[in-house]
Each structure stands twice: as C-alpha cells, then as structure tokens.
JSON list of C-alpha atoms in Angstrom, two decimals:
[
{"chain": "A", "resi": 1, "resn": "UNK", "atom": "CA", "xyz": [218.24, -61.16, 152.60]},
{"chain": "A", "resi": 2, "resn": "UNK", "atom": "CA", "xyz": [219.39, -60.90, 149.26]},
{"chain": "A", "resi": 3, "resn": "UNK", "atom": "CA", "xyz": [220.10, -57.59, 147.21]},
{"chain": "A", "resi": 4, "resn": "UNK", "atom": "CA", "xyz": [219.64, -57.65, 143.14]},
{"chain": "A", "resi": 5, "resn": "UNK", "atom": "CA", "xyz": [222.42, -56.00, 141.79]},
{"chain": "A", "resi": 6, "resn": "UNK", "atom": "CA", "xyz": [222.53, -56.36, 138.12]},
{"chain": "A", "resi": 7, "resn": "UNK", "atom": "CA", "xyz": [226.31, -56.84, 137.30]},
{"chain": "A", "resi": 8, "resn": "UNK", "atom": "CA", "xyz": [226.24, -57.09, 133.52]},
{"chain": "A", "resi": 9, "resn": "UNK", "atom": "CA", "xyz": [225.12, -59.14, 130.17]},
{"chain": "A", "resi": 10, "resn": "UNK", "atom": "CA", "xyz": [224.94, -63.25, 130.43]},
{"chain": "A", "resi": 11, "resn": "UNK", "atom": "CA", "xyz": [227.79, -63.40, 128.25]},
{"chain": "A", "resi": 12, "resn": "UNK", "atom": "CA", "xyz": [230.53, -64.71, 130.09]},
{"chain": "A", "resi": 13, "resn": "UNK", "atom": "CA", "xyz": [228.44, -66.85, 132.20]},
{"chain": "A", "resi": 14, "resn": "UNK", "atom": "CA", "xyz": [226.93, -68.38, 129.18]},
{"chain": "A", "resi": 15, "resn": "UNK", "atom": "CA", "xyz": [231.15, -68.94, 127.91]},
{"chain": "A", "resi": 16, "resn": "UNK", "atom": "CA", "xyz": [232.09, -70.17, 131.38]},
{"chain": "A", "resi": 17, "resn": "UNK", "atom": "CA", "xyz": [228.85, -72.84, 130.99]},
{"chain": "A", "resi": 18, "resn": "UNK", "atom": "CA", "xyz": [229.50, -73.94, 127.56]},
{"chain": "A", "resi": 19, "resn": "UNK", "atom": "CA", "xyz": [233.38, -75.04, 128.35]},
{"chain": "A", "resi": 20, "resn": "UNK", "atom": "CA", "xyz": [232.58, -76.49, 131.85]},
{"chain": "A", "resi": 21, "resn": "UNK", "atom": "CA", "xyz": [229.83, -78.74, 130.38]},
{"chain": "A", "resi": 22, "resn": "UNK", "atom": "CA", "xyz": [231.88, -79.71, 127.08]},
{"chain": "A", "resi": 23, "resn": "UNK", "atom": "CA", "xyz": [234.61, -80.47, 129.60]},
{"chain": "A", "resi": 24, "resn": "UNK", "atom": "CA", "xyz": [232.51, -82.67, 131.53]},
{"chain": "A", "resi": 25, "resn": "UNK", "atom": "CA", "xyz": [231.21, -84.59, 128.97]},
{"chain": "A", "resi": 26, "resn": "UNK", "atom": "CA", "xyz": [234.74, -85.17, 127.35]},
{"chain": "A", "resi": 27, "resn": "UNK", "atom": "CA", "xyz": [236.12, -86.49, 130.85]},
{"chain": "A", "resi": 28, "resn": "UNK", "atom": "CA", "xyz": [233.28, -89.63, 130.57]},
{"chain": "A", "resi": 29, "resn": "UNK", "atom": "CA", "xyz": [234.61, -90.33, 127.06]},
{"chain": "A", "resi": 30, "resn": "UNK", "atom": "CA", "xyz": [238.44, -90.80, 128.83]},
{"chain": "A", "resi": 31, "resn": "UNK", "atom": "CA", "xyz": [237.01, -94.02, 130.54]},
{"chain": "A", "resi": 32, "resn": "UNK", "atom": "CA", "xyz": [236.14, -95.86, 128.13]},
{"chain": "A", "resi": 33, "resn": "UNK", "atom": "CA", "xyz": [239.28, -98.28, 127.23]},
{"chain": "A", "resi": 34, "resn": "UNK", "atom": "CA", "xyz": [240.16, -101.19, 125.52]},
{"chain": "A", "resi": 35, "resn": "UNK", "atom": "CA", "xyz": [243.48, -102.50, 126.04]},
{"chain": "A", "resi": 36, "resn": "UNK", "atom": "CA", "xyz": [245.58, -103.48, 122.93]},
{"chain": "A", "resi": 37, "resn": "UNK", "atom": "CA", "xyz": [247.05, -106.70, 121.39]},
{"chain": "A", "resi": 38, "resn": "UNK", "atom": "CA", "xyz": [244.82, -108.95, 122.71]},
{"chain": "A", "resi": 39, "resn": "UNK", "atom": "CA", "xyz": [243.85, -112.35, 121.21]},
{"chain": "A", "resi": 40, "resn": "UNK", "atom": "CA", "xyz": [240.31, -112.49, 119.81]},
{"chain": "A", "resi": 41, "resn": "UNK", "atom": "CA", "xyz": [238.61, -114.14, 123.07]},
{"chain": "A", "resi": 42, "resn": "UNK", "atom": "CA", "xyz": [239.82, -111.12, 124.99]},
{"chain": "A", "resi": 43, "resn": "UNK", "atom": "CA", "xyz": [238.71, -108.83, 122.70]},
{"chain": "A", "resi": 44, "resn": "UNK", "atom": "CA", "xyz": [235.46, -109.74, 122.66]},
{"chain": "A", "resi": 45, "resn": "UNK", "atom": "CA", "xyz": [235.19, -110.06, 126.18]},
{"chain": "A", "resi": 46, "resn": "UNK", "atom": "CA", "xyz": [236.97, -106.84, 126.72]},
{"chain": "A", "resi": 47, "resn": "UNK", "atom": "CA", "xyz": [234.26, -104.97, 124.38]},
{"chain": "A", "resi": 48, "resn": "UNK", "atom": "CA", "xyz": [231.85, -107.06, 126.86]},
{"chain": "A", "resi": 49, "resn": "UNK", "atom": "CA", "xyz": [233.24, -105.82, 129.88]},
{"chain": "A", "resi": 50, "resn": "UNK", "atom": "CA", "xyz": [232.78, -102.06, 128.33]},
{"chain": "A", "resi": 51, "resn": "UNK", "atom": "CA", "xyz": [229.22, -101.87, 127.67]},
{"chain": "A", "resi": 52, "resn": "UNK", "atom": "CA", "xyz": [228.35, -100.80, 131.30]},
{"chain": "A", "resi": 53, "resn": "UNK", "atom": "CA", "xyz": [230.92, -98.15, 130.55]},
{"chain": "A", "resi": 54, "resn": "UNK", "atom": "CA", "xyz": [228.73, -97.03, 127.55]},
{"chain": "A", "resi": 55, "resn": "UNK", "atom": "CA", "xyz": [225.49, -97.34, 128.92]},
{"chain": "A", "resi": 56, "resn": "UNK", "atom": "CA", "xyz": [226.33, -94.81, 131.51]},
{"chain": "A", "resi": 57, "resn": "UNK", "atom": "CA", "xyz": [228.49, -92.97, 128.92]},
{"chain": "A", "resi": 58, "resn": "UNK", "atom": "CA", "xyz": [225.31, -92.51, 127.14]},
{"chain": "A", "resi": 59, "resn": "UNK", "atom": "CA", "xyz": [222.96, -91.49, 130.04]},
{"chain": "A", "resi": 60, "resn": "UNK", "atom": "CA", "xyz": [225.11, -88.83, 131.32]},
{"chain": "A", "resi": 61, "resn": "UNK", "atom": "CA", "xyz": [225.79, -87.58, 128.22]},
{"chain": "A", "resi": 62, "resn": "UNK", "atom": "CA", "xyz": [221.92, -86.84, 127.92]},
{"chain": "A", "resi": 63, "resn": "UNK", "atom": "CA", "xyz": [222.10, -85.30, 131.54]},
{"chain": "A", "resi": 64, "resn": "UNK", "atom": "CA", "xyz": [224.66, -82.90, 130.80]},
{"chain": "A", "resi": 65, "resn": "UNK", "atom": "CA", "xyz": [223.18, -81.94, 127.24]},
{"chain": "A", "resi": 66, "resn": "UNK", "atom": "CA", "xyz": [219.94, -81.85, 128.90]},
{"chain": "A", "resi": 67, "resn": "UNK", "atom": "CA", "xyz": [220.96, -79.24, 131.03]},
{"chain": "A", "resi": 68, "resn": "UNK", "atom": "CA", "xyz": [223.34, -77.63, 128.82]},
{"chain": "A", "resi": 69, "resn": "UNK", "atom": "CA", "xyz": [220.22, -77.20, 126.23]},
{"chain": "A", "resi": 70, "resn": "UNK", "atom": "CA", "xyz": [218.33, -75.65, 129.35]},
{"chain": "A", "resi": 71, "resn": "UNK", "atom": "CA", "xyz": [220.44, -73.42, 130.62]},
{"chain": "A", "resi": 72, "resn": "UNK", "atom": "CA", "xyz": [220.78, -71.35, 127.50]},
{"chain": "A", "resi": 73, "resn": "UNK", "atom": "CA", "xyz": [217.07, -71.73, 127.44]},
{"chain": "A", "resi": 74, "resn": "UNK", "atom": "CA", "xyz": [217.12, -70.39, 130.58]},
{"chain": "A", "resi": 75, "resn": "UNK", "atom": "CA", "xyz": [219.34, -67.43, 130.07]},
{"chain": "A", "resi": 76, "resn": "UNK", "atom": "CA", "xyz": [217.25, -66.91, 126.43]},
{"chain": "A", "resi": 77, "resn": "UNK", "atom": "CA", "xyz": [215.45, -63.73, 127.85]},
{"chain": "A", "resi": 78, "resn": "UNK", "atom": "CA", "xyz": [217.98, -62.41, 130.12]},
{"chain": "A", "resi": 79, "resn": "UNK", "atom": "CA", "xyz": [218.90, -58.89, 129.67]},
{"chain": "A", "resi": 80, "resn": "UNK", "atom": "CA", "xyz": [221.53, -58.72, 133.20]},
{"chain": "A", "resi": 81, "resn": "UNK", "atom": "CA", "xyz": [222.55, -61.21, 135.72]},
{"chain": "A", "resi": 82, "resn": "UNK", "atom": "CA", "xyz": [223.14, -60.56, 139.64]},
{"chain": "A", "resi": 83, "resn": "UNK", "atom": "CA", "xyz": [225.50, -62.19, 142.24]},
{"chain": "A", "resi": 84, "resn": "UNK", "atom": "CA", "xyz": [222.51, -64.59, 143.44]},
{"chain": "A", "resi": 85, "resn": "UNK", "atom": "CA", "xyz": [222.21, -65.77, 139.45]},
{"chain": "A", "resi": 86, "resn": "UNK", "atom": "CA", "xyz": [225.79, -65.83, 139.29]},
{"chain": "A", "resi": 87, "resn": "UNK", "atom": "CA", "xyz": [226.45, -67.84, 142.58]},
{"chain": "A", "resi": 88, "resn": "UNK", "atom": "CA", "xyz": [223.66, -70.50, 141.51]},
{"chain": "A", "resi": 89, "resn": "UNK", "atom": "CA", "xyz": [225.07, -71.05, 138.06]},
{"chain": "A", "resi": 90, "resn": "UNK", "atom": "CA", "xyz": [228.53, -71.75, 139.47]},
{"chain": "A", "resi": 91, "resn": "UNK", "atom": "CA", "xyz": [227.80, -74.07, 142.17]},
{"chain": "A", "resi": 92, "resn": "UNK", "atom": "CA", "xyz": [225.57, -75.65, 139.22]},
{"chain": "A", "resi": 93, "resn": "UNK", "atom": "CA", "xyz": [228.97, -76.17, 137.49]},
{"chain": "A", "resi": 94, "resn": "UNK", "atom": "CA", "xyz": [230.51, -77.22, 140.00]},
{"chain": "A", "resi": 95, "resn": "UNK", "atom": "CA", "xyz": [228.04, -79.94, 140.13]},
{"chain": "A", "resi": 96, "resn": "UNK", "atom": "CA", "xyz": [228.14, -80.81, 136.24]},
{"chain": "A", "resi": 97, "resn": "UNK", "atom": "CA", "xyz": [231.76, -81.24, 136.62]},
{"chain": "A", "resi": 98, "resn": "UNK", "atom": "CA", "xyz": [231.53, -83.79, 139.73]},
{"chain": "A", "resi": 99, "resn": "UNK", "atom": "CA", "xyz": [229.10, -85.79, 137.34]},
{"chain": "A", "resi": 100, "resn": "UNK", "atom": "CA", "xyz": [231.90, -88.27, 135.69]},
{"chain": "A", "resi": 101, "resn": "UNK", "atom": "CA", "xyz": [232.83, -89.63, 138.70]},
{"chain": "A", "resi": 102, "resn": "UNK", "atom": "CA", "xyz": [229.25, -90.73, 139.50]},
{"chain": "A", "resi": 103, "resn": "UNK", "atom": "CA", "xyz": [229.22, -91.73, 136.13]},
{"chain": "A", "resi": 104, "resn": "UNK", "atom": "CA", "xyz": [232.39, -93.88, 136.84]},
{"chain": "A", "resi": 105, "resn": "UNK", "atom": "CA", "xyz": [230.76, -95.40, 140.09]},
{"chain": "A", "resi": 106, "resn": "UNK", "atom": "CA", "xyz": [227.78, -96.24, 137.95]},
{"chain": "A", "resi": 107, "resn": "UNK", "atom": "CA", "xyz": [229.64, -98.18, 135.11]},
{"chain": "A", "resi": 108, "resn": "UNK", "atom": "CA", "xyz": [231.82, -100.23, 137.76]},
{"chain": "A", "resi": 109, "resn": "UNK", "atom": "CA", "xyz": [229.88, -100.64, 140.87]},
{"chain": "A", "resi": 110, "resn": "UNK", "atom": "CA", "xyz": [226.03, -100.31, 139.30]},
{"chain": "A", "resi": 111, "resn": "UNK", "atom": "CA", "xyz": [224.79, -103.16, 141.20]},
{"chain": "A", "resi": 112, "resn": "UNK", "atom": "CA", "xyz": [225.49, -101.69, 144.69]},
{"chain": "A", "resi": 113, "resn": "UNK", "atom": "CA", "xyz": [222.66, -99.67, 146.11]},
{"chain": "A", "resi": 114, "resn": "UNK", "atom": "CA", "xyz": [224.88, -96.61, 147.44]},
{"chain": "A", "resi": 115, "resn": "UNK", "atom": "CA", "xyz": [226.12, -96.13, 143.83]},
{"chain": "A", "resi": 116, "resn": "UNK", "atom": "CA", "xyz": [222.70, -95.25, 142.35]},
{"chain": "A", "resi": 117, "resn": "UNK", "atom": "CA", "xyz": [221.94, -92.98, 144.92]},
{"chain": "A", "resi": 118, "resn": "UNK", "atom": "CA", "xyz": [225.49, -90.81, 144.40]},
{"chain": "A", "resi": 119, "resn": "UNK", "atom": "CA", "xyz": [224.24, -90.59, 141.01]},
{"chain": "A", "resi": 120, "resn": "UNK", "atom": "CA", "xyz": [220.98, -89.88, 141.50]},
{"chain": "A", "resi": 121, "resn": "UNK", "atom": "CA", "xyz": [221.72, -87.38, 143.94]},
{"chain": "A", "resi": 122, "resn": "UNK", "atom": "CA", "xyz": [223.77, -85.67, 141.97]},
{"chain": "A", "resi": 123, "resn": "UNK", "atom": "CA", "xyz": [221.70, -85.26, 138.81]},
{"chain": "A", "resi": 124, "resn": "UNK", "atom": "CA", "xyz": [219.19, -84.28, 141.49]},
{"chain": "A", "resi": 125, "resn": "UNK", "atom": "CA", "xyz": [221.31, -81.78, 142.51]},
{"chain": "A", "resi": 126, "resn": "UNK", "atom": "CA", "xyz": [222.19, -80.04, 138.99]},
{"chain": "A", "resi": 127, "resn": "UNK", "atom": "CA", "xyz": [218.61, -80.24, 138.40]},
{"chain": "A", "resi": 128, "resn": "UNK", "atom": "CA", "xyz": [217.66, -78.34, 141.48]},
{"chain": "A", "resi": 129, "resn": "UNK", "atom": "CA", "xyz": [220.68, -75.16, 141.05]},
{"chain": "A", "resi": 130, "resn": "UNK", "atom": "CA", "xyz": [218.74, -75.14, 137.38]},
{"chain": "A", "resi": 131, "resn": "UNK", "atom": "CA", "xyz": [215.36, -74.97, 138.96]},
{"chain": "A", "resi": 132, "resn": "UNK", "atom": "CA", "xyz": [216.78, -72.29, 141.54]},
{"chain": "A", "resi": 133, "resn": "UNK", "atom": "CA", "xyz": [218.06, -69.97, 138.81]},
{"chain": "A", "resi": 134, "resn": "UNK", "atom": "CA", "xyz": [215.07, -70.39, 136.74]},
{"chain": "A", "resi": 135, "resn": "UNK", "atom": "CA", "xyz": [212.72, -69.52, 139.62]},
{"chain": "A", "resi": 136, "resn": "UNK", "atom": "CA", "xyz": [214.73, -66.14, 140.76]},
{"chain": "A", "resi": 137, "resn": "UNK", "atom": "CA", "xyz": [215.20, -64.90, 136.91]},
{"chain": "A", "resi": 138, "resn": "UNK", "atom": "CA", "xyz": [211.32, -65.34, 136.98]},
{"chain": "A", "resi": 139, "resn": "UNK", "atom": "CA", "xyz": [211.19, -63.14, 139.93]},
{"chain": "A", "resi": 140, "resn": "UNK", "atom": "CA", "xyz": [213.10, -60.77, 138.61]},
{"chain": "A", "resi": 141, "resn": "UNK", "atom": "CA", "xyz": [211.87, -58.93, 135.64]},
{"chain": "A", "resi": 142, "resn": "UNK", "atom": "CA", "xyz": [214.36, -55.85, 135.68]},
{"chain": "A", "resi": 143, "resn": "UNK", "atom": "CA", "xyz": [216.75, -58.55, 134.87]},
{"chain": "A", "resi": 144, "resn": "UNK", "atom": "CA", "xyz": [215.14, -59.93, 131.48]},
{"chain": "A", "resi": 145, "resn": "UNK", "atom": "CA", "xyz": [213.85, -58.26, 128.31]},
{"chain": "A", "resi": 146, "resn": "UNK", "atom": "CA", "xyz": [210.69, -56.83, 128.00]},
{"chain": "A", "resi": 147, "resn": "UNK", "atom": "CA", "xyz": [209.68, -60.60, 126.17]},
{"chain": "A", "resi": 148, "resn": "UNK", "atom": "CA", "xyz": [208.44, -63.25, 128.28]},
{"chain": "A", "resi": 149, "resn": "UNK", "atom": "CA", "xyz": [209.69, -66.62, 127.80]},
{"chain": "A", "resi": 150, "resn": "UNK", "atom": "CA", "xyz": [208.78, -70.03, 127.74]},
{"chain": "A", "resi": 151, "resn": "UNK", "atom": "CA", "xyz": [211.54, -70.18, 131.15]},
{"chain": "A", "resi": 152, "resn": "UNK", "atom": "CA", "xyz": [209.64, -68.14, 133.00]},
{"chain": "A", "resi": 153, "resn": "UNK", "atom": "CA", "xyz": [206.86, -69.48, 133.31]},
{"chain": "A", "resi": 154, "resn": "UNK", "atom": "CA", "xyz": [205.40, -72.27, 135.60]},
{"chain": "A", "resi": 155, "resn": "UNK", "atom": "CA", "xyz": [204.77, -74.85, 133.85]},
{"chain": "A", "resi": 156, "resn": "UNK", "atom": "CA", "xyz": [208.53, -74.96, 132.75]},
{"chain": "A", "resi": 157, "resn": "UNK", "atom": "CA", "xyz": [209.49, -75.36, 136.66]},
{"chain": "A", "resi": 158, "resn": "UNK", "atom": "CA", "xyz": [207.09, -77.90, 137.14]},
{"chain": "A", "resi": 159, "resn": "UNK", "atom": "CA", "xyz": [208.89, -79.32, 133.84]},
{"chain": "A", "resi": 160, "resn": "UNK", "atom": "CA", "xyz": [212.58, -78.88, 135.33]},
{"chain": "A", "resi": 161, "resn": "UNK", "atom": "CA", "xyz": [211.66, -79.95, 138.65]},
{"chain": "A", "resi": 162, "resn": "UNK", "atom": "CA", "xyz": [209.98, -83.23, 137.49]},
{"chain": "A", "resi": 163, "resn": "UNK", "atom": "CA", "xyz": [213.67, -85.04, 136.93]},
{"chain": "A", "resi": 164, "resn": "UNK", "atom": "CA", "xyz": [214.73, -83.18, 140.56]},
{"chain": "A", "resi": 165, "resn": "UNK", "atom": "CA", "xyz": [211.81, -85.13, 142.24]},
{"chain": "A", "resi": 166, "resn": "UNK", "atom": "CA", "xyz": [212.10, -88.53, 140.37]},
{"chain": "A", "resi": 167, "resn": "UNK", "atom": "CA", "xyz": [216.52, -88.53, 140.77]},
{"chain": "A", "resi": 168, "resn": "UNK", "atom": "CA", "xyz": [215.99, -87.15, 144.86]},
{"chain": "A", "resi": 169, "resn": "UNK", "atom": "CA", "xyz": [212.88, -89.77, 145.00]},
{"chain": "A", "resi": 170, "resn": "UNK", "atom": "CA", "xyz": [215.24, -92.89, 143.98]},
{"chain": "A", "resi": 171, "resn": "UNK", "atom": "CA", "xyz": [217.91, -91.82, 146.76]},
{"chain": "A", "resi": 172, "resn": "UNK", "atom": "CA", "xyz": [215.59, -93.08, 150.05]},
{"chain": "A", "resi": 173, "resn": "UNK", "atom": "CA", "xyz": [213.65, -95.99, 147.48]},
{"chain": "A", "resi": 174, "resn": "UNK", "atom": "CA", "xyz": [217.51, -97.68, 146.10]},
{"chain": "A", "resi": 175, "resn": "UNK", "atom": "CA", "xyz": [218.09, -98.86, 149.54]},
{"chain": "A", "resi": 176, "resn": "UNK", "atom": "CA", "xyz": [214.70, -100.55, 149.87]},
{"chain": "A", "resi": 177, "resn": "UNK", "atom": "CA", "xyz": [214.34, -101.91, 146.33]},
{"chain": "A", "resi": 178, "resn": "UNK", "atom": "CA", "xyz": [217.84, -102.03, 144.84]},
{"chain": "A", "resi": 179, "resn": "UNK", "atom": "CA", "xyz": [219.55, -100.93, 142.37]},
{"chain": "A", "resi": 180, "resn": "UNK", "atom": "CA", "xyz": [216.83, -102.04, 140.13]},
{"chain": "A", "resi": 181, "resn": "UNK", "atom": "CA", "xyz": [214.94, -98.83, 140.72]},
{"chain": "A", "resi": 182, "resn": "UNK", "atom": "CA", "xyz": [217.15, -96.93, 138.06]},
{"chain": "A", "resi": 183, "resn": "UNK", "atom": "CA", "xyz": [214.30, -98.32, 135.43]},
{"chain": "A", "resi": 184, "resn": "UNK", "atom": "CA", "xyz": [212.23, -95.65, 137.53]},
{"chain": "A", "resi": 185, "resn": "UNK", "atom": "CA", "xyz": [214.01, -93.17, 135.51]},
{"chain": "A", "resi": 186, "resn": "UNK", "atom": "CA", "xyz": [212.49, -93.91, 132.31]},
{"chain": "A", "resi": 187, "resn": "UNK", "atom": "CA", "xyz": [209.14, -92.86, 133.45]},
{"chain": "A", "resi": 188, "resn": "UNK", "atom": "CA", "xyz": [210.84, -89.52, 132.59]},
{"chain": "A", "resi": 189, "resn": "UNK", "atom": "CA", "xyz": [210.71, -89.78, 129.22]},
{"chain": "A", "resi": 190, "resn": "UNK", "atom": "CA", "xyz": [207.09, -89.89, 128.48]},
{"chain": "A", "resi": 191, "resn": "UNK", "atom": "CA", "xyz": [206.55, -86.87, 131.13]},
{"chain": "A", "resi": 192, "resn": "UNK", "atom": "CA", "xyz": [208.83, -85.31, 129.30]},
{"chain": "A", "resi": 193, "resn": "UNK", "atom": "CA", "xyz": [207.27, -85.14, 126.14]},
{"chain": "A", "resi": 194, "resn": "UNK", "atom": "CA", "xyz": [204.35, -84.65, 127.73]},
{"chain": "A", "resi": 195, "resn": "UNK", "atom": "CA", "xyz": [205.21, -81.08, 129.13]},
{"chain": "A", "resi": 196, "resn": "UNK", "atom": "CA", "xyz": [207.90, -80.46, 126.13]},
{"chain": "A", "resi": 197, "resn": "UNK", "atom": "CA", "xyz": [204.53, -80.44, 124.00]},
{"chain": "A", "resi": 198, "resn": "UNK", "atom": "CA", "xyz": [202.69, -78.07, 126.49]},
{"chain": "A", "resi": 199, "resn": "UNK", "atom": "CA", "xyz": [205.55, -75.76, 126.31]},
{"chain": "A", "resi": 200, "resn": "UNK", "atom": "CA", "xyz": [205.32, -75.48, 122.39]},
{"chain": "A", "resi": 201, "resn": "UNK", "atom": "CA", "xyz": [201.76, -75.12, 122.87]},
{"chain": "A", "resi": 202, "resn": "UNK", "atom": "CA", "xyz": [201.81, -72.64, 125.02]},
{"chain": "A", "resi": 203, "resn": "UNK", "atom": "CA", "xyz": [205.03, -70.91, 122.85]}
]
C-alpha cells in the first residue's frame, strides 16, 4: 500500500523531463547519414535509402513531443509531488530514452512483424507511465492547487489512454496482419482532434 508523502515542488522533475526528452529526440537525429564523395547515382540512391530513416525520424519525433507537451500539461496544476509520482515519471523516462532504438529497428527492419510490435510496445508503454501519473495526481488533491485542470479530469485519461490502447492493440494484430497494420495508427489522428476539441470545450 502506498503512502503520499509530498516531497517538494515539480521543479526538478519538470528539469530532469525536459533534458531526458530533448536528449532523446537528438539521439534519432544521429542516424540519419549520408556518406560523402559519392558520384551522383549514389547520391541519389543514398538519399533513397534514407527516407525510411526520416519517416520514422518524423513519427517519433511527434511521440516524444507528444508526450513532452503532456507531461507539463500534466504537472500544470501540481502544487507537490510524492515518491509514487516521482517513481512513475522516471521509469516514464526511462522509457522515452529506450525510444531511438525502436525507432532504429523501425527505419531498418520495418517490414518484419516483431519490429512494429517493439515499437508499438514501447510507445504503449510511455503512454501508459503518462496515464498512471495522470490518474494518481487526480487522486490526489493535497498534491495540486486549489484549480482544477483540464489533466484531471476524465475525459483527458480516456484522451491519453486512447494511443495506449491503439499502440498495445497493434502488438497481438502485427503478427496476424503484418507489418501493414502501422496505417492503424493514423486512426489516431482524427480521435485526437476529436477529444483535443472536447478538452477546449470543456476548458
């Protein structure tokens, strides 16, 4: 059973997330590589062979920003964190820093079925330490101001734990349908919206 103890301001947890995510998102930019002199066939074939490495670039770049953007949002309210918040947040960095190597898997290997599920398991994974830390702050109102926010409420959860069900969804479905079930993820983006405008609504 778990104690709340609050053990201070957000502060350095909010410092700690800012440098591991910027971190993470400069280690996918280190893959992407074209070597020099080469004659203008294989340079164009080269810049051929790197557009996997930028199309994965690109989607976990939005990942981590994603959840970059929504952990501050998270954190918006909070007055004190406690060892559970603390604990959650780190292993949630510790996740966001594993996510290049995915990444990596994705851009060479994208056509095998165990590579989509490493990745989706792992933004799966972030997702769900986001949706944990959202869900105790909620519970815990002696650690947040006096103002609700838009984090606290359920409709956000059911907005954070949309991506958590459609990433952990793909894991079993990839080995039955292929790698092609990575266009499943775009159904995100019009859910998305969809609860991005109830939230302002609501705000």
């Amino acid at each position: 059973m778990w104690t709340s103890r609050p053990d201070g301001g957000p502060g350095r947890l909010l410092a700690l997330a800012d440098g591991v995510f910027a971190i993470a998102i400069t280690l996918l930019v280190l893959d992407l590589y074209v070597p020099r002199d080469l004659e203008p066939d294989e340079y164009q074939e080269a810049l051929r062979r790197v557009l996997p490495d930028l199309g994965a670039y690109a989607l976990s770049v939005a990942v981590l920003g994603s959840y970059w953007r929504d952990h501050r949002r998270i954190f918006r309210g909070v007055r004190e964190v406690d060892a559970q918040v603390v604990g959650l947040s780190v292993v949630g960095f510790g996740v966001a820093a594993l996510v290049p190597f995915p990444t990596r898997l994705l851009a060479e290997y994208g056509d095998q079925s165990l590579t989509v599920a490493v990745y989706a398991g792992a933004v799966a994974a972030l997702g769900a330490c986001h949706v944990a830390i959202a869900a105790v702050l909620a519970r815990r109102p002696w650690l947040r101001h006096g103002t609700p926010t838009d984090a606290t409420t359920p409709l956000y959860l059911l907005d954070s734990a949309t991506i958590v069900v459609v990433f952990l969804v793909t894991v079993p479905l990839v080995f039955v349908t292929g790698p092609a079930i990575m266009w499943l993820w775009l159904v995100l983006v019009p859910v998305k919206v969809y609860l991005g405008r109830r939230l302002q609504t609501r705000g």
